[in-house]
Coordinates of C-alpha atoms in Angstrom, one line a residue:
M1324 CA 44.2 21.8 -78.2
K1325 CA 46.9 22.1 -75.6
F1326 CA 46.5 24.2 -72.4
P1327 CA 49.5 26.3 -71.5
V1328 CA 51.4 25.0 -68.6
A1329 CA 50.5 27.9 -66.4
K1330 CA 46.7 27.4 -67.0
T1331 CA 47.1 23.6 -66.4
M1332 CA 48.7 24.2 -63.0
I1333 CA 46.1 26.7 -62.0
L1334 CA 43.4 24.2 -63.0
I1335 CA 45.0 21.4 -61.0
G1336 CA 45.4 23.7 -58.1
C1337 CA 41.7 24.6 -58.2
V1338 CA 40.8 21.0 -58.3
I1339 CA 43.0 20.2 -55.3
I1340 CA 41.6 23.1 -53.3
A1341 CA 38.1 22.0 -54.1
L1342 CA 38.9 18.5 -53.0
I1343 CA 40.4 19.8 -49.7
I1344 CA 37.4 22.0 -49.0
G1345 CA 35.0 19.0 -49.9
I1346 CA 36.9 16.6 -47.6
A1347 CA 37.0 19.2 -44.8
F1348 CA 33.2 19.9 -45.1
F1349 CA 32.5 16.1 -45.1
I1350 CA 34.7 15.6 -42.0
N1351 CA 33.1 18.6 -40.3
T1352 CA 29.5 17.6 -41.0
H1353 CA 30.2 14.0 -39.9
K1354 CA 32.2 14.9 -36.9
K1355 CA 30.8 13.4 -33.7
N1356 CA 30.0 15.7 -30.8
K1357 CA 32.1 14.8 -27.7
Y1358 CA 30.5 14.8 -24.3
T1359 CA 31.6 14.0 -20.7
F1360 CA 29.2 12.1 -18.5
G1361 CA 29.9 12.7 -14.8
I1362 CA 28.9 10.3 -12.0
I1363 CA 29.0 11.0 -8.3
T1364 CA 28.3 8.0 -6.0
N1365 CA 29.7 5.9 -3.3
L1366 CA 32.8 4.3 -4.9
E1367 CA 35.1 4.1 -1.9
G1368 CA 32.9 4.3 1.2
K1369 CA 31.0 1.8 3.3
N1370 CA 29.1 -0.9 1.4
P1371 CA 29.9 0.5 -2.1
I1372 CA 28.6 -2.5 -4.1
S1373 CA 25.2 -1.1 -5.1
A1374 CA 26.7 2.3 -6.0
I1375 CA 29.4 0.7 -8.1
D1376 CA 26.7 -1.3 -9.9
S1377 CA 25.0 1.8 -10.9
Y1378 CA 28.2 3.1 -12.5
K1379 CA 28.7 -0.3 -14.3
A1380 CA 25.1 -0.1 -15.6
V1381 CA 25.6 3.4 -17.0
K1382 CA 28.6 2.2 -18.9
L1383 CA 26.6 -0.9 -20.1
A1384 CA 23.8 1.4 -21.4
W1385 CA 26.4 3.4 -23.3
K1386 CA 27.9 0.2 -24.8
N1387 CA 24.5 -0.9 -26.0
F1388 CA 23.4 2.5 -27.3
S1389 CA 26.6 3.2 -29.1
Q1390 CA 26.4 -0.2 -30.8
K1391 CA 22.9 0.6 -32.0
Y1392 CA 23.8 4.2 -33.0
P1393 CA 27.5 4.1 -33.9
D1394 CA 27.4 7.6 -35.6
S1395 CA 25.6 9.3 -32.7
F1396 CA 28.2 11.1 -30.5
S1397 CA 31.4 10.4 -28.5
L1398 CA 31.2 10.0 -24.7
K1399 CA 33.8 9.7 -21.9
F1400 CA 33.1 9.1 -18.2
L1401 CA 34.3 10.9 -15.1
A1402 CA 33.4 9.3 -11.9
L1403 CA 34.0 10.6 -8.4
D1404 CA 33.4 9.2 -4.9
N1405 CA 31.2 10.9 -2.3
S1406 CA 30.9 7.9 0.1
H1407 CA 27.3 9.1 0.6
D1408 CA 28.7 11.8 2.8
P1409 CA 27.4 15.4 2.5
E1410 CA 30.8 17.1 2.7
K1411 CA 32.4 14.7 0.3
T1412 CA 29.4 15.2 -2.1
K1413 CA 30.1 19.0 -2.0
L1414 CA 33.8 18.5 -2.8
A1415 CA 33.0 16.0 -5.6
Y1416 CA 30.4 18.3 -7.2
E1417 CA 32.9 21.3 -7.1
K1418 CA 35.5 19.2 -8.8
I1419 CA 33.3 17.7 -11.5
R1420 CA 30.7 20.4 -12.4
D1421 CA 32.9 22.4 -14.8
K1422 CA 34.3 19.3 -16.5
C1423 CA 31.0 17.6 -17.5
D1424 CA 28.1 18.1 -19.8
F1425 CA 25.7 16.2 -17.6
I1426 CA 26.0 14.5 -14.2
M1427 CA 24.3 11.5 -12.6
I1428 CA 24.2 11.6 -8.8
A1429 CA 23.4 8.2 -7.1
T1430 CA 23.3 8.9 -3.4
Y1431 CA 21.2 9.4 -0.2
S1432 CA 18.8 12.2 0.2
T1433 CA 21.0 13.8 3.0
A1434 CA 24.0 13.9 0.7
F1435 CA 22.1 15.3 -2.3
M1436 CA 20.5 18.0 -0.1
A1437 CA 24.1 19.4 0.5
I1438 CA 24.5 20.3 -3.2
Y1439 CA 20.9 20.8 -4.4
D1440 CA 21.2 24.6 -4.4
K1441 CA 24.4 24.3 -6.5
V1442 CA 22.7 21.9 -8.9
V1443 CA 19.9 24.3 -9.5
Q1444 CA 22.3 27.3 -10.0
N1445 CA 24.0 25.2 -12.7
S1446 CA 20.8 25.5 -14.7
G1447 CA 22.2 24.7 -18.2
M1448 CA 23.3 21.2 -17.2
L1449 CA 20.9 18.3 -16.9
H1450 CA 21.3 16.2 -13.7
L1451 CA 20.0 12.6 -13.3
L1452 CA 19.3 11.5 -9.8
I1453 CA 19.1 8.0 -8.4
G1454 CA 18.3 7.2 -4.8
A1455 CA 17.5 10.5 -3.2
T1456 CA 13.8 11.2 -2.8
A1457 CA 13.4 13.9 -0.1
T1458 CA 10.4 16.2 -0.4
A1459 CA 12.7 19.3 -0.5
F1460 CA 13.6 18.5 -4.1
S1461 CA 10.6 16.8 -5.5
K1462 CA 7.8 18.6 -7.4
K1463 CA 10.4 21.2 -8.5
D1464 CA 10.6 22.7 -11.9
D1465 CA 14.3 22.4 -12.1
N1466 CA 17.2 20.8 -14.1
V1467 CA 16.9 17.4 -12.5
I1468 CA 15.3 14.1 -13.7
R1469 CA 14.6 11.7 -10.8
G1470 CA 14.8 8.0 -11.6
N1471 CA 12.7 7.0 -8.6
L1472 CA 9.2 7.8 -7.3
D1473 CA 8.5 10.9 -5.4
M1474 CA 8.6 10.1 -1.7
E1475 CA 4.9 10.6 -1.2
L1476 CA 4.1 8.1 -3.9
E1477 CA 6.7 5.7 -2.6
Q1478 CA 5.3 5.7 0.9
K1479 CA 1.7 5.7 -0.3
S1480 CA 2.4 2.5 -2.2
I1481 CA 3.9 0.9 0.9
A1482 CA 1.0 2.0 3.1
D1483 CA -1.4 0.7 0.5
F1484 CA 0.3 -2.7 0.7
F1485 CA -0.4 -2.9 4.5
N1486 CA -3.9 -1.5 4.0
K1487 CA -4.8 -4.2 1.4
K1488 CA -3.5 -6.8 4.0
K1489 CA -5.9 -5.2 6.6
V1490 CA -3.0 -4.6 9.0
K1491 CA -4.5 -3.0 12.1
K1492 CA -1.3 -2.5 14.1
L1493 CA 2.2 -2.1 12.7
L1494 CA 5.7 -1.9 14.1
V1495 CA 7.7 0.7 12.2
I1496 CA 11.5 0.5 12.8
R1497 CA 13.0 3.8 11.5
E1498 CA 16.6 4.6 11.0
N1499 CA 17.1 8.0 12.7
E1500 CA 20.7 9.2 12.1
K1501 CA 22.4 8.2 8.9
N1502 CA 19.7 9.3 6.4
I1503 CA 17.2 11.2 8.6
K1504 CA 16.3 13.6 5.8
Y1505 CA 14.8 10.6 4.0
T1506 CA 13.3 8.6 6.9
Q1507 CA 11.8 11.5 8.9
P1508 CA 9.5 12.9 6.1
A1509 CA 9.0 9.4 4.8
L1510 CA 7.4 8.4 8.1
K1511 CA 5.1 11.5 7.9
Y1512 CA 3.9 10.4 4.4
F1513 CA 3.5 6.8 5.4
S1514 CA 1.5 7.8 8.5
K1515 CA -0.8 9.9 6.3
Y1516 CA -1.9 6.9 4.2
F1517 CA -1.6 3.9 6.6
K1518 CA -5.0 3.2 8.1
G1519 CA -3.9 1.3 11.2
D1520 CA -2.1 2.1 14.4
I1521 CA 1.7 2.6 14.4
I1522 CA 4.2 1.5 17.1
Q1523 CA 7.4 3.2 16.3
S1524 CA 11.0 2.1 17.2
C1525 CA 14.3 3.7 16.0
F1526 CA 17.8 2.6 15.3
S1527 CA 21.1 4.2 14.1
A1528 CA 22.8 2.7 11.1
I1529 CA 26.0 4.4 12.4
N1530 CA 26.5 2.7 15.7
L1531 CA 23.8 -0.1 15.3
D1532 CA 22.9 -0.4 18.9
L1533 CA 19.9 -2.7 18.7
S1534 CA 19.2 -3.1 22.4
K1535 CA 16.2 -0.6 22.4
T1536 CA 14.9 -1.8 19.1
L1537 CA 14.8 -5.5 20.1
R1538 CA 13.4 -4.6 23.5
N1539 CA 10.5 -2.8 21.8
F1540 CA 10.0 -5.8 19.5
K1541 CA 9.9 -8.2 22.4
E1542 CA 7.2 -6.1 24.0
N1543 CA 5.2 -6.3 20.7
N1544 CA 6.2 -9.8 19.7
M1545 CA 2.6 -10.8 18.8
L1546 CA 2.4 -8.4 15.9
E1547 CA 2.1 -10.0 12.4
Y1548 CA 3.7 -7.2 10.4
A1549 CA 6.7 -4.9 10.7
Y1550 CA 8.1 -2.2 8.4
I1551 CA 11.9 -1.2 8.3
L1552 CA 12.0 2.3 7.2
S1553 CA 15.6 3.1 6.2
G1554 CA 17.5 4.2 3.2
A1555 CA 20.3 2.0 1.6
T1556 CA 21.3 0.4 4.8
V1557 CA 21.1 -3.2 3.5
R1558 CA 23.5 -4.8 6.0
E1559 CA 22.0 -3.1 9.0
A1560 CA 18.4 -3.9 7.9
G1561 CA 19.5 -7.5 7.4
I1562 CA 20.9 -7.8 10.9
I1563 CA 17.7 -6.3 12.4
I1564 CA 15.6 -8.9 10.4
Q1565 CA 17.8 -11.8 11.6
N1566 CA 17.2 -10.8 15.3
M1567 CA 13.5 -10.3 14.8
K1568 CA 13.1 -13.6 13.0
R1569 CA 14.9 -15.4 15.8
L1570 CA 12.3 -14.1 18.2
N1571 CA 9.2 -14.5 15.9
P1572 CA 9.8 -16.5 12.7
Q1573 CA 6.2 -15.8 11.5
I1574 CA 6.4 -12.0 11.4
V1575 CA 6.1 -10.4 7.9
I1576 CA 8.8 -7.7 7.4
V1577 CA 8.6 -5.2 4.6
N1578 CA 11.5 -3.1 3.5
T1579 CA 11.9 0.1 1.5
P1580 CA 13.2 -0.2 -2.1
W1581 CA 16.6 0.8 -0.9
N1582 CA 17.1 -2.3 1.2
S1583 CA 16.9 -5.1 -1.4
G1584 CA 18.9 -7.1 -3.9
P1585 CA 21.4 -10.0 -3.6
F1586 CA 23.3 -8.4 -0.7
L1587 CA 20.2 -8.5 1.4
K1588 CA 19.8 -12.2 0.8
E1589 CA 23.4 -12.8 1.7
T1590 CA 23.0 -10.8 4.9
L1591 CA 19.9 -12.6 5.9
G1592 CA 21.3 -16.2 5.4
R1593 CA 18.5 -18.6 6.3
Y1594 CA 16.1 -15.9 7.7
T1595 CA 14.5 -15.1 4.4
D1596 CA 11.0 -16.4 5.0
K1597 CA 8.2 -13.8 4.9
V1598 CA 10.6 -11.0 4.1
I1599 CA 9.1 -8.6 1.5
V1600 CA 10.9 -6.1 -0.6
S1601 CA 9.3 -3.1 -2.3
S1602 CA 10.7 -2.1 -5.7
N1603 CA 10.4 0.3 -8.6
I1604 CA 11.5 -2.7 -10.8
S1605 CA 9.3 -5.2 -12.5
I1606 CA 11.7 -8.0 -11.8
N1607 CA 9.7 -10.8 -13.5
S1608 CA 9.5 -9.0 -16.9
K1609 CA 11.5 -10.3 -19.9
A1610 CA 13.2 -6.9 -20.2
Y1611 CA 14.6 -7.1 -16.6
R1612 CA 15.5 -10.8 -17.0
D1613 CA 17.5 -10.0 -20.1
F1614 CA 19.2 -7.1 -18.5
S1615 CA 20.1 -9.1 -15.4
S1616 CA 21.5 -11.9 -17.6
E1617 CA 23.6 -9.4 -19.6
F1618 CA 24.8 -7.7 -16.5
N1619 CA 25.7 -11.0 -14.8
K1620 CA 27.5 -12.2 -17.9
K1621 CA 29.6 -9.0 -18.1
F1622 CA 30.3 -8.4 -14.4
H1623 CA 29.9 -11.9 -12.9
H1624 CA 27.2 -11.1 -10.4
E1625 CA 23.6 -10.3 -10.2
P1626 CA 22.8 -6.6 -10.4
T1627 CA 21.9 -4.8 -7.2
Y1628 CA 18.9 -2.6 -6.9
P1629 CA 20.2 0.8 -8.3
A1630 CA 21.6 -0.9 -11.5
A1631 CA 18.4 -1.1 -13.5
P1632 CA 17.2 2.5 -12.8
A1633 CA 20.7 3.8 -13.6
Y1634 CA 20.8 1.9 -16.9
D1635 CA 17.3 3.2 -17.8
M1636 CA 18.1 6.8 -16.9
A1637 CA 21.4 6.8 -18.9
Y1638 CA 19.8 5.2 -22.0
I1639 CA 16.8 7.6 -21.9
L1640 CA 19.3 10.5 -21.7
F1641 CA 21.3 9.2 -24.7
E1642 CA 18.1 8.8 -26.8
A1643 CA 17.1 12.3 -25.9
M1644 CA 20.5 13.7 -26.9
L1645 CA 20.2 11.9 -30.2
E1646 CA 16.8 13.4 -30.9
C1647 CA 17.6 16.9 -29.7
G1648 CA 21.2 17.2 -31.0
T1649 CA 22.1 19.2 -27.9
D1650 CA 23.2 18.8 -24.2
D1651 CA 21.0 21.8 -23.1
A1652 CA 19.2 21.0 -19.9
Y1653 CA 15.9 22.6 -20.9
A1654 CA 15.7 20.9 -24.3
L1655 CA 16.6 17.5 -23.0
K1656 CA 14.2 17.6 -20.0
K1657 CA 11.3 18.7 -22.3
Q1658 CA 12.1 15.9 -24.7
I1659 CA 12.4 13.2 -21.9
L1660 CA 9.1 14.3 -20.2
K1661 CA 6.9 14.0 -23.2
K1662 CA 7.5 10.3 -23.8
T1663 CA 6.8 6.9 -22.2
Y1664 CA 9.6 4.4 -22.2
A1665 CA 9.9 0.6 -22.1
G1666 CA 12.9 0.3 -19.9
V1667 CA 14.6 -2.7 -18.3
S1668 CA 12.9 -1.6 -15.0
G1669 CA 9.5 -1.7 -16.6
R1670 CA 7.2 1.1 -18.0
I1671 CA 8.8 4.5 -17.3
K1672 CA 6.9 7.7 -17.3
F1673 CA 7.8 11.0 -15.7
D1674 CA 5.5 13.6 -14.2
P1675 CA 5.7 17.3 -15.3
Y1676 CA 8.4 17.9 -12.7
G1677 CA 10.7 15.1 -13.8
D1678 CA 9.8 12.7 -10.9
L1679 CA 9.2 9.1 -11.8
A1680 CA 5.5 8.3 -12.0
G1681 CA 3.8 5.0 -11.1
R1682 CA 3.8 2.7 -8.1
L1683 CA 5.9 0.1 -6.4
Y1684 CA 6.0 -3.7 -6.9
F1685 CA 6.3 -6.1 -3.9
Y1686 CA 8.2 -9.4 -3.9
D1687 CA 9.2 -12.0 -1.5
L1688 CA 12.9 -13.0 -1.6
K1689 CA 12.2 -15.9 -3.9
G1690 CA 10.9 -13.4 -6.5
K1691 CA 7.3 -14.2 -6.2
E1692 CA 5.2 -11.0 -6.6
Q1693 CA 2.8 -10.1 -3.8
V1694 CA -0.3 -9.0 -5.7
V1695 CA -2.1 -6.3 -3.7
Y1696 CA -3.6 -4.1 -6.5

């Protein structure tokens, strides 16, 4: 039986329309969501190496994640410089906030404080924080995940190190100008947990006049231990250590986590003996060694301290997005907080507020762990 031409054309038209609808439905259901990942950090200011490494680590995390989950979602990056300066941080955040789906901020406490109120007001967007630990924004039920210990836990870990060593008298050299919103409350927490006597000296990372600091050190040259309490002033801390080691090669000097990495070794030169760094990172673990090797192979240098936490924070976010299917801050934070992660930094768990839980590790500059627990 033959169909009339008109009916045949109608049938063919219906088939074509059905195919078009089917293809459109397939494309729509398999269409990747597109997101923009914003990063604010020190890309152009003084000593930018560590901050730039955190940006590189985020992009490396995305490369590895997207290779493992090629059908997950699309991502582009938008990075702006803040030079760790509060005013530049404000400008960068205003430029980037409406162009991104989530933002990582890798900076000092003082700089982050300048935009914290704006961050909280932008409640639908999740923010990842590296570096800043000031008490003003820890233990807050907000839209921030913090990739470092709460300041009190950080300083308690360092105080416990000295207590385990039975240190009775300690010289604390505190930076008192560039990042005072970190160092001032940090000293209060450290003093709360340290059981010995503290002799305090100060320096400015802005003008680096060490005359008073070294005079105080000479007056207390017989001390066995010192603690340099400063935030991300690696070069300045290294210069202070050099001068102290010339006067007393046997003194043990402990740094905050923010003064560490290959740049510290370069700054110290031959004055590396009995210099201890505290760290959130389990640097002797296989996961970190593999990460360090991959980073070195891709970027041709060892990763500096913020790189591993930045990698972990980004990868954890990507996994949460895959599991939630959304960029909503509340849903993502809820998903992130309920899990424990095996990151390149080590075991990662967040407290109910989004602060990193755990303790610090301590290493000499040869990588040998100082076991105190």
